[in-house]
PDB file of C-alpha atoms in Angstrom:
ATOM      1  CA  UNK A  28      -1.369  13.255 -17.778  1.00 55.00           C
ATOM      2  CA  UNK A  29      -1.444  14.955 -14.404  1.00 71.00           C
ATOM      3  CA  UNK A  30      -1.832  11.589 -12.716  1.00 71.00           C
ATOM      4  CA  UNK A  31       1.822  10.563 -13.195  1.00 80.00           C
ATOM      5  CA  UNK A  32       3.178  12.267 -10.048  1.00 81.00           C
ATOM      6  CA  UNK A  33       0.673  10.457  -7.844  1.00 82.00           C
ATOM      7  CA  UNK A  34       1.296   7.107  -9.564  1.00 87.00           C
ATOM      8  CA  UNK A  35       5.039   7.551  -9.176  1.00 89.00           C
ATOM      9  CA  UNK A  36       4.532   8.412  -5.506  1.00 89.00           C
ATOM     10  CA  UNK A  37       2.345   5.331  -5.036  1.00 90.00           C
ATOM     11  CA  UNK A  38       4.964   3.136  -6.690  1.00 90.00           C
ATOM     12  CA  UNK A  39       7.826   4.578  -4.635  1.00 92.00           C
ATOM     13  CA  UNK A  40       5.809   4.337  -1.415  1.00 92.00           C
ATOM     14  CA  UNK A  41       4.913   0.733  -2.244  1.00 91.00           C
ATOM     15  CA  UNK A  42       8.528  -0.166  -2.938  1.00 91.00           C
ATOM     16  CA  UNK A  43       9.596   1.437   0.336  1.00 92.00           C
ATOM     17  CA  UNK A  44       6.905  -0.480   2.213  1.00 92.00           C
ATOM     18  CA  UNK A  45       8.052  -3.743   0.621  1.00 90.00           C
ATOM     19  CA  UNK A  46      11.704  -3.038   1.461  1.00 91.00           C
ATOM     20  CA  UNK A  47      10.872  -2.200   5.084  1.00 91.00           C
ATOM     21  CA  UNK A  48       8.634  -5.266   5.407  1.00 88.00           C
ATOM     22  CA  UNK A  49      11.347  -7.503   3.971  1.00 86.00           C
ATOM     23  CA  UNK A  50      13.578  -6.442   6.853  1.00 82.00           C
ATOM     24  CA  UNK A  51      16.242  -4.921   4.631  1.00 83.00           C
ATOM     25  CA  UNK A  52      16.302  -1.603   6.482  1.00 78.00           C
ATOM     26  CA  UNK A  53      15.911  -2.215  10.213  1.00 79.00           C
ATOM     27  CA  UNK A  54      15.599  -5.987  10.468  1.00 78.00           C
ATOM     28  CA  UNK A  55      12.372  -7.882  11.124  1.00 83.00           C
ATOM     29  CA  UNK A  56       9.321  -5.629  11.383  1.00 87.00           C
ATOM     30  CA  UNK A  57       6.196  -6.547  13.303  1.00 89.00           C
ATOM     31  CA  UNK A  58       2.954  -6.793  11.295  1.00 89.00           C
ATOM     32  CA  UNK A  59       1.302  -4.016  13.327  1.00 94.00           C
ATOM     33  CA  UNK A  60       4.052  -1.639  12.204  1.00 92.00           C
ATOM     34  CA  UNK A  61       3.384  -2.550   8.567  1.00 93.00           C
ATOM     35  CA  UNK A  62      -0.338  -1.953   9.052  1.00 95.00           C
ATOM     36  CA  UNK A  63       0.403   1.478  10.539  1.00 96.00           C
ATOM     37  CA  UNK A  64       2.795   2.353   7.702  1.00 95.00           C
ATOM     38  CA  UNK A  65       0.307   1.201   5.050  1.00 95.00           C
ATOM     39  CA  UNK A  66      -2.454   3.205   6.713  1.00 96.00           C
ATOM     40  CA  UNK A  67      -0.241   6.290   6.927  1.00 96.00           C
ATOM     41  CA  UNK A  68       0.746   5.926   3.270  1.00 95.00           C
ATOM     42  CA  UNK A  69      -2.917   5.860   2.263  1.00 95.00           C
ATOM     43  CA  UNK A  70      -3.646   8.914   4.409  1.00 96.00           C
ATOM     44  CA  UNK A  71      -0.806  10.884   2.808  1.00 95.00           C
ATOM     45  CA  UNK A  72      -1.802   9.959  -0.750  1.00 94.00           C
ATOM     46  CA  UNK A  73      -5.465  10.783  -0.126  1.00 94.00           C
ATOM     47  CA  UNK A  74      -4.618  13.976   1.734  1.00 93.00           C
ATOM     48  CA  UNK A  75      -2.370  15.288  -1.014  1.00 92.00           C
ATOM     49  CA  UNK A  76      -4.226  14.281  -4.185  1.00 90.00           C
ATOM     50  CA  UNK A  77      -7.864  13.553  -3.311  1.00 89.00           C
ATOM     51  CA  UNK A  78     -10.377  11.041  -4.667  1.00 90.00           C
ATOM     52  CA  UNK A  79      -9.173  10.857  -8.261  1.00 88.00           C
ATOM     53  CA  UNK A  80      -5.767   9.448  -7.328  1.00 88.00           C
ATOM     54  CA  UNK A  81      -6.988   6.211  -5.748  1.00 91.00           C
ATOM     55  CA  UNK A  82      -4.791   4.052  -8.052  1.00 92.00           C
ATOM     56  CA  UNK A  83      -1.734   5.386  -6.222  1.00 92.00           C
ATOM     57  CA  UNK A  84      -3.107   4.100  -2.915  1.00 93.00           C
ATOM     58  CA  UNK A  85      -3.856   0.720  -4.509  1.00 93.00           C
ATOM     59  CA  UNK A  86      -0.296   0.518  -5.838  1.00 92.00           C
ATOM     60  CA  UNK A  87       1.155   1.298  -2.424  1.00 94.00           C
ATOM     61  CA  UNK A  88      -1.150  -1.130  -0.608  1.00 93.00           C
ATOM     62  CA  UNK A  89      -0.570  -4.023  -3.007  1.00 93.00           C
ATOM     63  CA  UNK A  90       3.220  -3.936  -2.848  1.00 92.00           C
ATOM     64  CA  UNK A  91       3.786  -6.079   0.250  1.00 90.00           C
ATOM     65  CA  UNK A  92       1.382  -8.884  -0.745  1.00 91.00           C
ATOM     66  CA  UNK A  93       2.887  -8.858  -4.238  1.00 92.00           C
ATOM     67  CA  UNK A  94       6.352  -9.342  -2.740  1.00 90.00           C
ATOM     68  CA  UNK A  95       5.088 -12.350  -0.791  1.00 90.00           C
ATOM     69  CA  UNK A  96       3.395 -13.706  -3.911  1.00 91.00           C
ATOM     70  CA  UNK A  97       6.617 -13.395  -5.905  1.00 91.00           C
ATOM     71  CA  UNK A  98       8.547 -15.200  -3.156  1.00 88.00           C
ATOM     72  CA  UNK A  99       5.948 -17.966  -3.223  1.00 87.00           C
ATOM     73  CA  UNK A 100       5.974 -18.274  -7.038  1.00 90.00           C
ATOM     74  CA  UNK A 101       9.777 -18.307  -7.186  1.00 91.00           C
ATOM     75  CA  UNK A 102      10.070 -20.833  -4.364  1.00 87.00           C
ATOM     76  CA  UNK A 103      12.016 -18.440  -2.155  1.00 85.00           C
ATOM     77  CA  UNK A 104      11.748 -18.587   1.640  1.00 82.00           C
ATOM     78  CA  UNK A 105       9.121 -16.283   3.079  1.00 81.00           C
ATOM     79  CA  UNK A 106       7.937 -15.143   6.483  1.00 80.00           C
ATOM     80  CA  UNK A 107       4.238 -15.683   5.788  1.00 80.00           C
ATOM     81  CA  UNK A 108       2.843 -18.398   8.025  1.00 81.00           C
ATOM     82  CA  UNK A 109       1.408 -20.556   6.631  1.00 85.00           C
ATOM     83  CA  UNK A 110       3.263 -19.956   3.384  1.00 80.00           C
ATOM     84  CA  UNK A 111       0.312 -20.690   1.083  1.00 86.00           C
ATOM     85  CA  UNK A 112      -1.422 -18.864  -1.734  1.00 89.00           C
ATOM     86  CA  UNK A 113      -4.524 -18.529   0.457  1.00 90.00           C
ATOM     87  CA  UNK A 114      -2.532 -16.719   3.153  1.00 89.00           C
ATOM     88  CA  UNK A 115      -1.038 -14.357   0.567  1.00 90.00           C
ATOM     89  CA  UNK A 116      -4.502 -13.679  -0.890  1.00 92.00           C
ATOM     90  CA  UNK A 117      -5.943 -12.874   2.533  1.00 93.00           C
ATOM     91  CA  UNK A 118      -2.929 -10.643   3.244  1.00 92.00           C
ATOM     92  CA  UNK A 119      -3.543  -8.841  -0.049  1.00 92.00           C
ATOM     93  CA  UNK A 120      -7.204  -8.236   0.694  1.00 95.00           C
ATOM     94  CA  UNK A 121      -6.348  -6.953   4.162  1.00 96.00           C
ATOM     95  CA  UNK A 122      -3.540  -4.696   2.873  1.00 95.00           C
ATOM     96  CA  UNK A 123      -5.816  -3.180   0.231  1.00 95.00           C
ATOM     97  CA  UNK A 124      -8.531  -2.603   2.837  1.00 96.00           C
ATOM     98  CA  UNK A 125      -6.050  -0.866   5.152  1.00 96.00           C
ATOM     99  CA  UNK A 126      -4.712   1.258   2.300  1.00 96.00           C
ATOM    100  CA  UNK A 127      -8.261   2.150   1.228  1.00 96.00           C
ATOM    101  CA  UNK A 128      -9.219   3.105   4.777  1.00 97.00           C
ATOM    102  CA  UNK A 129      -6.172   5.346   5.062  1.00 96.00           C
ATOM    103  CA  UNK A 130      -6.858   6.850   1.642  1.00 96.00           C
ATOM    104  CA  UNK A 131     -10.471   7.654   2.548  1.00 96.00           C
ATOM    105  CA  UNK A 132      -9.373   9.173   5.856  1.00 97.00           C
ATOM    106  CA  UNK A 133      -6.817  11.334   4.036  1.00 96.00           C
ATOM    107  CA  UNK A 134      -9.364  12.534   1.498  1.00 95.00           C
ATOM    108  CA  UNK A 135     -11.868  13.326   4.238  1.00 94.00           C
ATOM    109  CA  UNK A 136      -9.244  15.300   6.148  1.00 94.00           C
ATOM    110  CA  UNK A 137      -8.400  17.124   2.914  1.00 93.00           C
ATOM    111  CA  UNK A 138     -12.055  18.006   2.427  1.00 91.00           C
ATOM    112  CA  UNK A 139     -12.383  19.146   6.025  1.00 91.00           C
ATOM    113  CA  UNK A 140      -9.601  21.681   5.690  1.00 91.00           C
ATOM    114  CA  UNK A 141     -10.265  22.814   2.117  1.00 83.00           C
ATOM    115  CA  UNK A 142     -12.975  24.974   0.684  1.00 70.00           C
ATOM    116  CA  UNK A 143     -14.832  21.924  -0.671  1.00 57.00           C
ATOM    117  CA  UNK A 144     -13.561  21.734  -4.257  1.00 57.00           C
ATOM    118  CA  UNK A 145     -11.879  18.310  -3.901  1.00 52.00           C
TER     119      UNK A 145
END
């Protein structure tokens, strides 16, 4: 299973994104910063591992919406406004789209600098 390193990296990156977004590291973080970090995470995963490791980018991109979903299900306070399942779903779709865009950009950059065997 050569896919384990990329999955582990996607999981760790997702956990780091969720911790940063929760404000546990530097306090409240603006949404645009989270979009940039999610995009950069996708670029790095795609640039390192290529097309076959897309599940790692999905894992990283889904982490923040999953944290909001867990807060909602457990009845914990959350920063999502409005704090509804619809808002969390839309956030999840957007986060996955941003992660996918970053991933595709990373893979394309990888192909541009390699000899084409990606």
